[in-house]
CSV table of C-alpha atoms in Angstrom, one decimal:
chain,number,residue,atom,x,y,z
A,1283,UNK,CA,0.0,0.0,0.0
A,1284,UNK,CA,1.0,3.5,-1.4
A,1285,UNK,CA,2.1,6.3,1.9
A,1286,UNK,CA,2.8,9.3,2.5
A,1287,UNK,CA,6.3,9.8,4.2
A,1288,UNK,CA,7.0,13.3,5.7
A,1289,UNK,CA,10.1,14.0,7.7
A,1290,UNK,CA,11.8,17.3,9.8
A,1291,UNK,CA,15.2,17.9,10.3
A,1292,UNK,CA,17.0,18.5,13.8
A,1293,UNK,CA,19.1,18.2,16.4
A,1294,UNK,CA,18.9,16.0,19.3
A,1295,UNK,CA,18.4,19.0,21.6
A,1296,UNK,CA,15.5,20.6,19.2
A,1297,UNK,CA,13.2,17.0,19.4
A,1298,UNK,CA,11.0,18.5,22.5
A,1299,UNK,CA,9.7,20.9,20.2
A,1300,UNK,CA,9.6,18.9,17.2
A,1301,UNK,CA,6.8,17.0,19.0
A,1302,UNK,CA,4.2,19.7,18.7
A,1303,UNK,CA,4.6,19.5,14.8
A,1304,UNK,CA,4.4,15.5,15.1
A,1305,UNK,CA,1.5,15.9,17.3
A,1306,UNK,CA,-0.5,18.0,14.6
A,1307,UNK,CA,0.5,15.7,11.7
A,1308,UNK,CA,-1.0,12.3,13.4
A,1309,UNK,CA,-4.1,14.2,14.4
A,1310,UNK,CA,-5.0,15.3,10.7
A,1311,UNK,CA,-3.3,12.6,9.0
A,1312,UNK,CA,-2.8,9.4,11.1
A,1313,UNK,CA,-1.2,7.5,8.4
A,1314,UNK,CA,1.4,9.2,7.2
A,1315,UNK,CA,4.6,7.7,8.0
A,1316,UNK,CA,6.9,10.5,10.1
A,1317,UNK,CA,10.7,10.9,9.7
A,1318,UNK,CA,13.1,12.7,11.4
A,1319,UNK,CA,16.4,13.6,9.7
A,1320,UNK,CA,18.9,13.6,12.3
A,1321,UNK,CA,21.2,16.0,12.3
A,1322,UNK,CA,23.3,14.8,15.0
A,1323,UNK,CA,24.2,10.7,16.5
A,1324,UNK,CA,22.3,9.8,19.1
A,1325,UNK,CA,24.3,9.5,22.3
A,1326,UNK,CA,24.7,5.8,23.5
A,1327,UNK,CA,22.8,6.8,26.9
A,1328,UNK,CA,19.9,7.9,25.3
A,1329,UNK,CA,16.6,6.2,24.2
A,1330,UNK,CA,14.8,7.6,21.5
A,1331,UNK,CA,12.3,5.0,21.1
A,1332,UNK,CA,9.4,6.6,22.6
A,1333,UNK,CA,9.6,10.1,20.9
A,1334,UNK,CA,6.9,10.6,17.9
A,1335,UNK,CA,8.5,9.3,15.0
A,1336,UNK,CA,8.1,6.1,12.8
A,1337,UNK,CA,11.9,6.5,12.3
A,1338,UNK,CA,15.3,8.5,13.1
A,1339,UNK,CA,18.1,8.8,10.1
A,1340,UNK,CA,20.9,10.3,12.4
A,1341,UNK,CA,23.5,11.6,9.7
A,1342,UNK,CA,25.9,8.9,9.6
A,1343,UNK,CA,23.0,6.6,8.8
A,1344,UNK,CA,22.1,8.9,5.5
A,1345,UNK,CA,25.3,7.6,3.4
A,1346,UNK,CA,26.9,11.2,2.6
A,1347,UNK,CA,30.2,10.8,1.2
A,1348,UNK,CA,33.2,11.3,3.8
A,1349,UNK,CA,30.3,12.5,6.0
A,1350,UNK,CA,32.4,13.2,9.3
A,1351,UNK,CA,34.6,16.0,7.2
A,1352,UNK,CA,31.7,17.7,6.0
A,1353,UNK,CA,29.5,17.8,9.0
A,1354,UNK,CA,32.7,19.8,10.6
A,1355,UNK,CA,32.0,22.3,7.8
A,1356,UNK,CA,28.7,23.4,9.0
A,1357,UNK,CA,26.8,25.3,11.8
A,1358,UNK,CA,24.2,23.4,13.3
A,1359,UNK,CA,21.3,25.8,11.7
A,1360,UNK,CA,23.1,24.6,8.4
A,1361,UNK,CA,23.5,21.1,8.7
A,1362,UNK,CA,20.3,20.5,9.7
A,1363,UNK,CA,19.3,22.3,6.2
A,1364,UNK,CA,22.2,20.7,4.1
A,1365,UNK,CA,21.1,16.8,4.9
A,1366,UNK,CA,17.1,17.8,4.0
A,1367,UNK,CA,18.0,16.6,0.1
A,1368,UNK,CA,19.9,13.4,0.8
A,1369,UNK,CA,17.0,11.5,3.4
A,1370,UNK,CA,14.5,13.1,0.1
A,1371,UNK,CA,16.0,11.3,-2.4
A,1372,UNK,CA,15.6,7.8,-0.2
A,1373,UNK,CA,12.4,8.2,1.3
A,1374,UNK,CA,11.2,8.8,-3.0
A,1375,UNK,CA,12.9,5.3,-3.7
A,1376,UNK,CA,10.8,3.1,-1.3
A,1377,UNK,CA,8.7,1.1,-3.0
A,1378,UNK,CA,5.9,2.2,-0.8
A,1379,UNK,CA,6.0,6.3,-1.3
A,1380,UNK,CA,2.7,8.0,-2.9
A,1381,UNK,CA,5.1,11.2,-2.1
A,1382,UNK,CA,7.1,12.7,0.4
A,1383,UNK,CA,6.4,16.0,2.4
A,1384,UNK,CA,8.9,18.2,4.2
A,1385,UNK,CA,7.8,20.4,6.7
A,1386,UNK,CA,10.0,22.2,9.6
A,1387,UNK,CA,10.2,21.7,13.1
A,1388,UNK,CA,8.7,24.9,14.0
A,1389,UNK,CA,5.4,25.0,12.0
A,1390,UNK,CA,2.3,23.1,12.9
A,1391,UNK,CA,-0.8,21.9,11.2
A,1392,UNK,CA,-4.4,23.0,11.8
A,1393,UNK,CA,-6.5,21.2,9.1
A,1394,UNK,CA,-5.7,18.5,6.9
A,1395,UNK,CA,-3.6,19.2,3.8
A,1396,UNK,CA,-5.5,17.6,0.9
A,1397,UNK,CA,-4.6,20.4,-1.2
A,1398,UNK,CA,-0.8,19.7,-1.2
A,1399,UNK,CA,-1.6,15.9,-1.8
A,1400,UNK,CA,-3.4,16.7,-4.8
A,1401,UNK,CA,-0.5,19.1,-6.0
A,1402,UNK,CA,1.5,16.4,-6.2
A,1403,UNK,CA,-0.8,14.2,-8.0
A,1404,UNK,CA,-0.6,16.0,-11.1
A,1405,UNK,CA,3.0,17.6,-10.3
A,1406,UNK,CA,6.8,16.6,-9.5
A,1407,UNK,CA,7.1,19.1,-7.2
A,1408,UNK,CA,5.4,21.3,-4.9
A,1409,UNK,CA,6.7,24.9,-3.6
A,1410,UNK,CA,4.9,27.8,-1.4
A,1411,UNK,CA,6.2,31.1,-1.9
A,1412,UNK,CA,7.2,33.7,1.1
A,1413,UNK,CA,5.0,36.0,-0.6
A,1414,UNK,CA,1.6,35.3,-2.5
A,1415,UNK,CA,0.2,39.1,-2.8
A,1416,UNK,CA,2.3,42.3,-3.3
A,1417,UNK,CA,2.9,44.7,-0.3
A,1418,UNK,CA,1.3,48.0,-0.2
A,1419,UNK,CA,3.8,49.9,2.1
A,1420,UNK,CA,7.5,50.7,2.4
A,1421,UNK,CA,8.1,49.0,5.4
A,1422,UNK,CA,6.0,46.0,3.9
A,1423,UNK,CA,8.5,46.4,1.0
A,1424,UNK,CA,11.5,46.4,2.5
A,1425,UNK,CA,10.5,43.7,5.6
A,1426,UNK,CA,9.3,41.4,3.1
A,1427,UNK,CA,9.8,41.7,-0.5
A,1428,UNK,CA,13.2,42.5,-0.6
A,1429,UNK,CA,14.1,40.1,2.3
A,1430,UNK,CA,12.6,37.4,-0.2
A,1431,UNK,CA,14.8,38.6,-2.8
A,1432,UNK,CA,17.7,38.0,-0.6
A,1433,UNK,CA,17.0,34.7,1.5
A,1434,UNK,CA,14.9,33.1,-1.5
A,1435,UNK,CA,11.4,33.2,-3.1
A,1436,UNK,CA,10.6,30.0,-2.0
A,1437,UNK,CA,10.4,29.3,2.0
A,1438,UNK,CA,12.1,26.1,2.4
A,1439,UNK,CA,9.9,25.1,5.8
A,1440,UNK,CA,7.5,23.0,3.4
A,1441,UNK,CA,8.6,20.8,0.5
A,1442,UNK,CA,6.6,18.2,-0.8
A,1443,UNK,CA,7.9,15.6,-3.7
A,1444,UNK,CA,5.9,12.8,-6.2
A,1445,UNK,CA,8.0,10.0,-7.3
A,1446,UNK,CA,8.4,10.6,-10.6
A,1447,UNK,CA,11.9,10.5,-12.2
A,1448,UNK,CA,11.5,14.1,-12.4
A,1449,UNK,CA,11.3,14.7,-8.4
A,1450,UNK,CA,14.3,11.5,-8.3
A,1451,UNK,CA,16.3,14.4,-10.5
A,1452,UNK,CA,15.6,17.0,-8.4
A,1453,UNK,CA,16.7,15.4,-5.3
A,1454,UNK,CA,19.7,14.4,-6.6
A,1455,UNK,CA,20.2,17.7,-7.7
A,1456,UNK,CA,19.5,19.7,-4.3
A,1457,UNK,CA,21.8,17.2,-2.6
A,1458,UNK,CA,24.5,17.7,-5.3
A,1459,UNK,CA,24.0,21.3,-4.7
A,1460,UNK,CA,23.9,21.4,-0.6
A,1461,UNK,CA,26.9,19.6,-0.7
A,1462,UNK,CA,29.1,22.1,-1.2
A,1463,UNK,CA,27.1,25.2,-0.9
A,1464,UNK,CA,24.7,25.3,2.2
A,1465,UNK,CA,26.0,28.4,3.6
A,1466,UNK,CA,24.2,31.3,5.3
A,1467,UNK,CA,26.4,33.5,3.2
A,1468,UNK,CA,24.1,35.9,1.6
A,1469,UNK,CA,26.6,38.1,0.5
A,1470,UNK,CA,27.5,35.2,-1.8
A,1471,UNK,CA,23.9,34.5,-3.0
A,1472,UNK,CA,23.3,31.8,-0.3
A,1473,UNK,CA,21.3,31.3,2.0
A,1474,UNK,CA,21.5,27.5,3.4
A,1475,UNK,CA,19.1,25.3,1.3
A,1476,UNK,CA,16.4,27.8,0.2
A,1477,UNK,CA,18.3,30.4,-2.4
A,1478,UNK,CA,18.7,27.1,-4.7
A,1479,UNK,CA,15.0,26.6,-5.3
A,1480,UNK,CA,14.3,29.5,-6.7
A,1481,UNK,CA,15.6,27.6,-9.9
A,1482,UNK,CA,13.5,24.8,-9.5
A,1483,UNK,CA,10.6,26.0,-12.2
A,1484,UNK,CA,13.5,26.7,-14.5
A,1485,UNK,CA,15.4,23.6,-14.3
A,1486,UNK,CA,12.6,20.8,-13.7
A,1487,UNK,CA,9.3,20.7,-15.8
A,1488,UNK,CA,5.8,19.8,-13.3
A,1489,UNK,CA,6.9,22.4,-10.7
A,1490,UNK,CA,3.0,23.5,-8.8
A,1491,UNK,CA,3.3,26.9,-7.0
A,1492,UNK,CA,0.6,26.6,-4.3
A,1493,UNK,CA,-0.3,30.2,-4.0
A,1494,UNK,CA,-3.4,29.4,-1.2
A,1495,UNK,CA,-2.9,31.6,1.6
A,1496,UNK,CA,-3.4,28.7,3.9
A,1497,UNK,CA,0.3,27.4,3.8
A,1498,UNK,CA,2.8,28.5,5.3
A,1499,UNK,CA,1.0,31.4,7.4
A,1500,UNK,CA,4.4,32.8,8.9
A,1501,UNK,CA,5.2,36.7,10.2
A,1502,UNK,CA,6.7,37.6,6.8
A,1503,UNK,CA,3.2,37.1,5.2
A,1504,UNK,CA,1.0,38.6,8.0
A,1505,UNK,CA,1.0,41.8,6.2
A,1506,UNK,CA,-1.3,40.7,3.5
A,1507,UNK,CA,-3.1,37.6,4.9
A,1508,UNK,CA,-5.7,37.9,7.7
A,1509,UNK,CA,-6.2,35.2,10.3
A,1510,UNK,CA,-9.8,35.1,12.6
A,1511,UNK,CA,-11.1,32.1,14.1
A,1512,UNK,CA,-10.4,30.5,17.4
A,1513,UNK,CA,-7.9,28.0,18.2
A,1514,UNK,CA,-6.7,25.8,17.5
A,1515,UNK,CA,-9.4,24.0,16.1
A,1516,UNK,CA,-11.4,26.8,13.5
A,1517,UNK,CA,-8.6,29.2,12.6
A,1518,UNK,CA,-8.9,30.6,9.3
A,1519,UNK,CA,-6.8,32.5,7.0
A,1520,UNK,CA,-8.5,34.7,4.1
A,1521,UNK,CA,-11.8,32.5,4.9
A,1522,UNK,CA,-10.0,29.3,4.1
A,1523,UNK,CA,-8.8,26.9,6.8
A,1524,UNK,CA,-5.7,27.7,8.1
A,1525,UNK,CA,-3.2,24.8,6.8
A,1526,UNK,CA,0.1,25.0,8.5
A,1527,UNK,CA,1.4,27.8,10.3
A,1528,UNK,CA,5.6,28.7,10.9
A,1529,UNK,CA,6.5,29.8,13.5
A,1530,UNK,CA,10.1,31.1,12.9
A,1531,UNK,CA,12.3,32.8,14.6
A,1532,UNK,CA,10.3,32.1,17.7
A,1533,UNK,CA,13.0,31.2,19.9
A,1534,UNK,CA,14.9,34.7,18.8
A,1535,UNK,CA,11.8,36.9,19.5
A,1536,UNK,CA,11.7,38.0,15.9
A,1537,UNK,CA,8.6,36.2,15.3
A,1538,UNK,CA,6.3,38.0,17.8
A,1539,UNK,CA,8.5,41.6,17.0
A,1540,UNK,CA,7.0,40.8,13.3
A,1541,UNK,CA,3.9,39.5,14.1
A,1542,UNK,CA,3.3,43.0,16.4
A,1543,UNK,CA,4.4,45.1,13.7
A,1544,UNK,CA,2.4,43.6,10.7
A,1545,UNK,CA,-0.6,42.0,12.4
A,1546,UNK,CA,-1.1,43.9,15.8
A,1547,UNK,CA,-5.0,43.9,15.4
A,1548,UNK,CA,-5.7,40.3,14.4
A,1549,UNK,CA,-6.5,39.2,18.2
A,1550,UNK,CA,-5.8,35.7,16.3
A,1551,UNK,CA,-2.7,36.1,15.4
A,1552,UNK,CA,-2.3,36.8,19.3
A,1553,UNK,CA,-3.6,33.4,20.2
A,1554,UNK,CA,-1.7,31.3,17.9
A,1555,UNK,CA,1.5,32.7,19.8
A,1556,UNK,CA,0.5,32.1,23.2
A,1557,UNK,CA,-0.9,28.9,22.4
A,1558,UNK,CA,2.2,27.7,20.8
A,1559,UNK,CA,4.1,29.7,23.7
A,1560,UNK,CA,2.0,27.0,26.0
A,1561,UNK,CA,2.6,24.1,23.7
A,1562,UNK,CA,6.1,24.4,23.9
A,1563,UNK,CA,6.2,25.7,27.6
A,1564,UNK,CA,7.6,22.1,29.1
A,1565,UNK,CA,10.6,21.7,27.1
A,1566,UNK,CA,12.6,24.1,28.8
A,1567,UNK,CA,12.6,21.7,31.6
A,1568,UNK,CA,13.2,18.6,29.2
A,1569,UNK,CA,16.4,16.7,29.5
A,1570,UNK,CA,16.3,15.8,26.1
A,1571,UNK,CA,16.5,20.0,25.0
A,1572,UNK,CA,20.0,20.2,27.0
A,1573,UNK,CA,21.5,17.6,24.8
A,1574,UNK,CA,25.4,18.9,23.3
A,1575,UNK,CA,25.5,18.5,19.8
A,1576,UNK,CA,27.7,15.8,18.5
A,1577,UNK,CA,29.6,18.0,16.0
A,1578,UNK,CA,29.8,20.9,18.4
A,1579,UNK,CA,33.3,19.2,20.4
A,1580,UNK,CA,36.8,18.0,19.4
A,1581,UNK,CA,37.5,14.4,20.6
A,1582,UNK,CA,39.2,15.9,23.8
A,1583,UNK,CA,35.8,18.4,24.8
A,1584,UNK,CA,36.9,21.5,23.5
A,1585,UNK,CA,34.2,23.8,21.8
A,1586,UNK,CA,34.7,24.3,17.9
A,1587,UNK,CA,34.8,28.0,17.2
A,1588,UNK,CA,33.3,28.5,13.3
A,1589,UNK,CA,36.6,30.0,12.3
A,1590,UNK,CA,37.9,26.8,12.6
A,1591,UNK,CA,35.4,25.2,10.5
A,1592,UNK,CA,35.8,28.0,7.6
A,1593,UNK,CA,39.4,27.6,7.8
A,1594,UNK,CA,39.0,23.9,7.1
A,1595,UNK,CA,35.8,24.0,4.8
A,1596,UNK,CA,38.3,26.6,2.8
A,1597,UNK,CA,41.3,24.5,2.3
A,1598,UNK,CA,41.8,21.1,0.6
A,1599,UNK,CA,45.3,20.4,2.1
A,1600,UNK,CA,43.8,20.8,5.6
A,1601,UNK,CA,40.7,18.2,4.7
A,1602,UNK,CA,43.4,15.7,3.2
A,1603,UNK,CA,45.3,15.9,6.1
A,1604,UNK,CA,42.8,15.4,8.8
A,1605,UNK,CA,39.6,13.5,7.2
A,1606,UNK,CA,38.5,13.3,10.7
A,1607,UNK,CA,39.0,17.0,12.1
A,1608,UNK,CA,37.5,16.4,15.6
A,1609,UNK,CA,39.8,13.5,16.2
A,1610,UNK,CA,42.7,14.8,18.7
A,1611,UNK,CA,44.9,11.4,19.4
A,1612,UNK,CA,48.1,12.3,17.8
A,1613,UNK,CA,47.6,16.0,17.3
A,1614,UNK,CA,45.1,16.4,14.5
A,1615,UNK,CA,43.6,19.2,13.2
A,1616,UNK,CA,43.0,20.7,16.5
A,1617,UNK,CA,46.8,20.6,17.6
A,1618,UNK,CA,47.2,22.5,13.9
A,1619,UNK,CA,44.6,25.1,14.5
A,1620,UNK,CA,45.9,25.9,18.0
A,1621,UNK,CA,49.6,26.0,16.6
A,1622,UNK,CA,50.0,26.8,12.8
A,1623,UNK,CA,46.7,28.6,12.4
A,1624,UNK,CA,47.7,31.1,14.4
A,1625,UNK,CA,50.7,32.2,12.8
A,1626,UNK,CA,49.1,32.0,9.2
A,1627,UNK,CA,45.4,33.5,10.5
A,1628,UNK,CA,46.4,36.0,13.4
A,1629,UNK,CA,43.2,38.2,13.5
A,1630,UNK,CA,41.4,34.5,13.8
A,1631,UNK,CA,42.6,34.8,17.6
A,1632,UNK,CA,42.6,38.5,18.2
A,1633,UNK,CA,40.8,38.8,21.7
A,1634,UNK,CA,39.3,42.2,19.6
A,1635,UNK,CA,35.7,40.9,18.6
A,1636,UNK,CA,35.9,43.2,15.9
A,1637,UNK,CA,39.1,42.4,14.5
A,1638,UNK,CA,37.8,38.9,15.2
A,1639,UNK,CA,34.8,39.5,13.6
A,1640,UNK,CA,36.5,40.9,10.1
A,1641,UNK,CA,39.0,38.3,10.3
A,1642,UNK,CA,36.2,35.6,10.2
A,1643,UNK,CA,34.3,37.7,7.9
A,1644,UNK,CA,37.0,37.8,4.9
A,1645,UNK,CA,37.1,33.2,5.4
A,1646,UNK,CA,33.9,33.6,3.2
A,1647,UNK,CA,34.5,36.5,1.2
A,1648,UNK,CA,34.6,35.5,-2.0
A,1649,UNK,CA,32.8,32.0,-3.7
A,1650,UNK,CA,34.7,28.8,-3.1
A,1651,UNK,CA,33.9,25.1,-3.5
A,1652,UNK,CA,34.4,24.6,-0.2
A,1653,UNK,CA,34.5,21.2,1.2
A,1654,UNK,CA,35.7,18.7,-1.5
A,1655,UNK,CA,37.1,15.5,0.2
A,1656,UNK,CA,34.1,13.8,-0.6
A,1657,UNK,CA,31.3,14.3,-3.0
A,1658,UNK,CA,30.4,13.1,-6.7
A,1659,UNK,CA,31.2,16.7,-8.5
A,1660,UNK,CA,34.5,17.5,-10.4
A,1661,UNK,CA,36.9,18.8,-7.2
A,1662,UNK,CA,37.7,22.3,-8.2
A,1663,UNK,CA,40.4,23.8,-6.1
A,1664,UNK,CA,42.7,26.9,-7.4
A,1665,UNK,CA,46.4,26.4,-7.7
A,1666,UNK,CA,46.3,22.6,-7.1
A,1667,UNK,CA,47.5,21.4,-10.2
A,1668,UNK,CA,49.9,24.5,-10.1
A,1669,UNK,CA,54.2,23.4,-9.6
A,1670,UNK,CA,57.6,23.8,-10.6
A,1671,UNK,CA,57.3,21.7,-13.8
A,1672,UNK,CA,54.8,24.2,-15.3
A,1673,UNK,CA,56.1,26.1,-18.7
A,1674,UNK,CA,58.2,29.1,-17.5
A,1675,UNK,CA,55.6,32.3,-18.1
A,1676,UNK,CA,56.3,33.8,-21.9
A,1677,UNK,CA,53.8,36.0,-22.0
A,1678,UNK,CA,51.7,38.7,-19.8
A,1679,UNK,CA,48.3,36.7,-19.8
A,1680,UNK,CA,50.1,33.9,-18.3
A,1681,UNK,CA,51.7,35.6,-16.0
A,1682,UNK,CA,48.1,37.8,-15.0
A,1683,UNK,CA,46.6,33.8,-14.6
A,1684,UNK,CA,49.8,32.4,-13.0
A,1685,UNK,CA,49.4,35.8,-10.2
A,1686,UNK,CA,45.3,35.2,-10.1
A,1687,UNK,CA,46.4,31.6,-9.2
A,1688,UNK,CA,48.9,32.3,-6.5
A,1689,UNK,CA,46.4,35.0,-5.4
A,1690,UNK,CA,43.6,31.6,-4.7
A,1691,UNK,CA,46.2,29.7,-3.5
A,1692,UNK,CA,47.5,31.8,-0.9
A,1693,UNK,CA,43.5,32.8,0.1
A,1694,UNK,CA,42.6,29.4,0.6
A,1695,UNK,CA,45.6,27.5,1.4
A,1696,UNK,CA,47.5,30.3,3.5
A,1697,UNK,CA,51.2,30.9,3.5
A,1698,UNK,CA,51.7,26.9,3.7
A,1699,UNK,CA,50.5,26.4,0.2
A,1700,UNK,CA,52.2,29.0,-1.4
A,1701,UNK,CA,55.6,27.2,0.5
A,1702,UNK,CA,54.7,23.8,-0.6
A,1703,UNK,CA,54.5,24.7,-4.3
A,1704,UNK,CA,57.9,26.5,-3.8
A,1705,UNK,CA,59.9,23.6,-2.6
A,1706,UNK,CA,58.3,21.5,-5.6
């Protein structure tokens, strides 16, 4: 018999608050089958059997090439975005899968979502925008509109997938893609997992835009939609019945700042954030929500600072060296970062957060491939095939590309590379 899988994607630490979602989905649709995508290894102390879900793929389970390197590479906000693709692309080969839904941890249904099942009936792929009307004001403008233009047309908390060779394609091509490039890098056209979609309608044919203003309710839409009813069982959005709402950035307080400024008067909109406030109310408390994060420690305890992971994600001689970069026995990469890293990357240690701050800043200034150890795509790394045996430079456009070279090599690779080509 045909299902419907849907999955999330967090941490350990983030699963008390993941069961409000999974509570919302088995009251409106009791046989779907629930994933979670586990963006983390489950400690050997801890027992996940009786939390929500039909199953758990923590990361190492998911198959991603040379996985351990990789995961160093990321936050936790964009791991937990970069492994949504590659649990996709299995849950669409089971033999069993009428289609496969992705929704985030932080929204929750309040009526059944026929409508998105029937989407992907007749399509490959199913997307909601941020936006479904135009803004009338400046603020609305420049809140919303251009924020979509930045972070993505498409909000990336919902997803949903037929499979068809077409959606089989396209999540082999989102995982190709979040490979190497889920980065919240904006000032390099990326923002994690979402700024790739908006080239889905381009690249794949049967793409449905569901346009309803029922999905994906969220503060960045309140502006144009408006929500009455009483919760949480009759809440209605624009007269329709309100599908699934997201509530982002809740933990930050930028959801309710948002929700004040755009939708102040809809007592609703009021509700539905205390009532999620008192959903959610217990898992301060929860054991489970004080869980470390697996990636977040060398071997030895000591807390990874990002720097450390753009130095590596930056630099193929580093990930060739140490394949496992949390691993301290012997020295590692650890023992290099506290000792050579600090001669090649000084303002990397500057106890001046702004100097600190610039320092880490100019890791991702310009577009690199980024972690390459692993992976199915062509490596691409500037100045590796570059040494001594080269032709001697005759003219000045080789000498312009030889300088451009060096340039790459001695951004990404630091003063080391440039030596190691030297003594070739």
């Amino acid at each position: 018999m045909k299902k419907i899988h849907v999955y999330t994607s967090a941490a350990c630490n983030y699963i008390p608050k993941v069961r409000t979602l999974v509570r919302s989905i088995k009251k409106f649709h009791p046989d779907w089958v629930v994933h979670l995508a586990l963006s983390d290894e489950v400690p050997a102390d801890l027992d996940l059997s009786k939390e929500p879900f039909d199953e758990i793929h923590p990361l190492s389970s998911l198959e991603i090439p040379n996985y351990t390197g990789w995961a160093f590479c990321h936050t936790i906000v964009e791991l937990s975005t970069a492994i949504k693709p590659f649990l996709l692309a299995r849950l669409l080969e089971r033999e069993d899968c009428e289609g496969v839904i992705y929704l985030d941890p932080d929204t929750v249904l309040f009526s059944r979502l026929d409508d998105v099942l029937e989407s992907i009936k007749h399509s490959n792929i199913a997307l909601t925008p941020h936006l479904v009307d135009a803004e009338s004001s400046l603020a609305g403008i420049m809140d919303n509109e251009i924020s979509c233009l930045r972070h993505g047309i498409y909000n990336l908390g919902f997803l949903a997938v037929a499979p068809t060779e077409v959606g089989k394609q396209f999540a082999q091509w989102w995982s190709d893609r979040l490979y190497y490039f889920c980065r919240a890098e904006i000032h390099n056209g990326l923002f994690t997992d979402q700024r790739w979609i908006d080239l889905v309608p381009a690249f794949f044919e049967g793409v449905c835009i569901l346009r309803t203003p029922r999905l994906n309710a969220a503060p960045w839409n309140l502006s144009t939609r408006t929500i009455t009813g009483d919760l949480p069982d009759n809440v209605m959005v624009d007269g329709e019945p309100l599908g699934f709402y997201h509530f982002t950035g809740f933990d930050s307080g930028a959801h309710k700042l948002m929700a004040n400024k755009y939708a102040g008067d809809q007592a609703t909109v009021g509700a539905l954030i205390e009532w999620y406030v008192g959903s959610i109310a217990a898992t301060d408390d929860d054991p489970l929500g004080k869980v470390v994060w697996a990636y977040s420690r060398f071997a030895e305890g000591t807390p990874i600072p990002k720097s450390a992971r753009l130095v590596y994600r930056e630099r193929l001689d580093l990930q060739r060296a140490f394949p496992d970069p949390f691993a301290t026995d012997g020295g590692g990469y650890k023992a290099w970062w506290d000792s050579q890293a600090r001669i090649e990357y000084p303002g990397l240690f500057d106890k001046n957060n702004d100097t600190l701050s610039i320092a880490t800043q100019n890791l991702s200034a310009g577009l690199t491939p980024g972690y390459q150890a692993g992976g199915d795509l062509q490596a691409v790394q500037p100045g590796e095939s570059t040494s001594s045996t080269e032709a001697p430079v005759s003219n000045s456009s080789s000498g312009v590309r030889r300088a451009k070279r060096a340039w790459e090599v001695l951004r990404t690779e630091g003063i080391g590379g440039i030596a190691k080509r030297i003594v070739k």
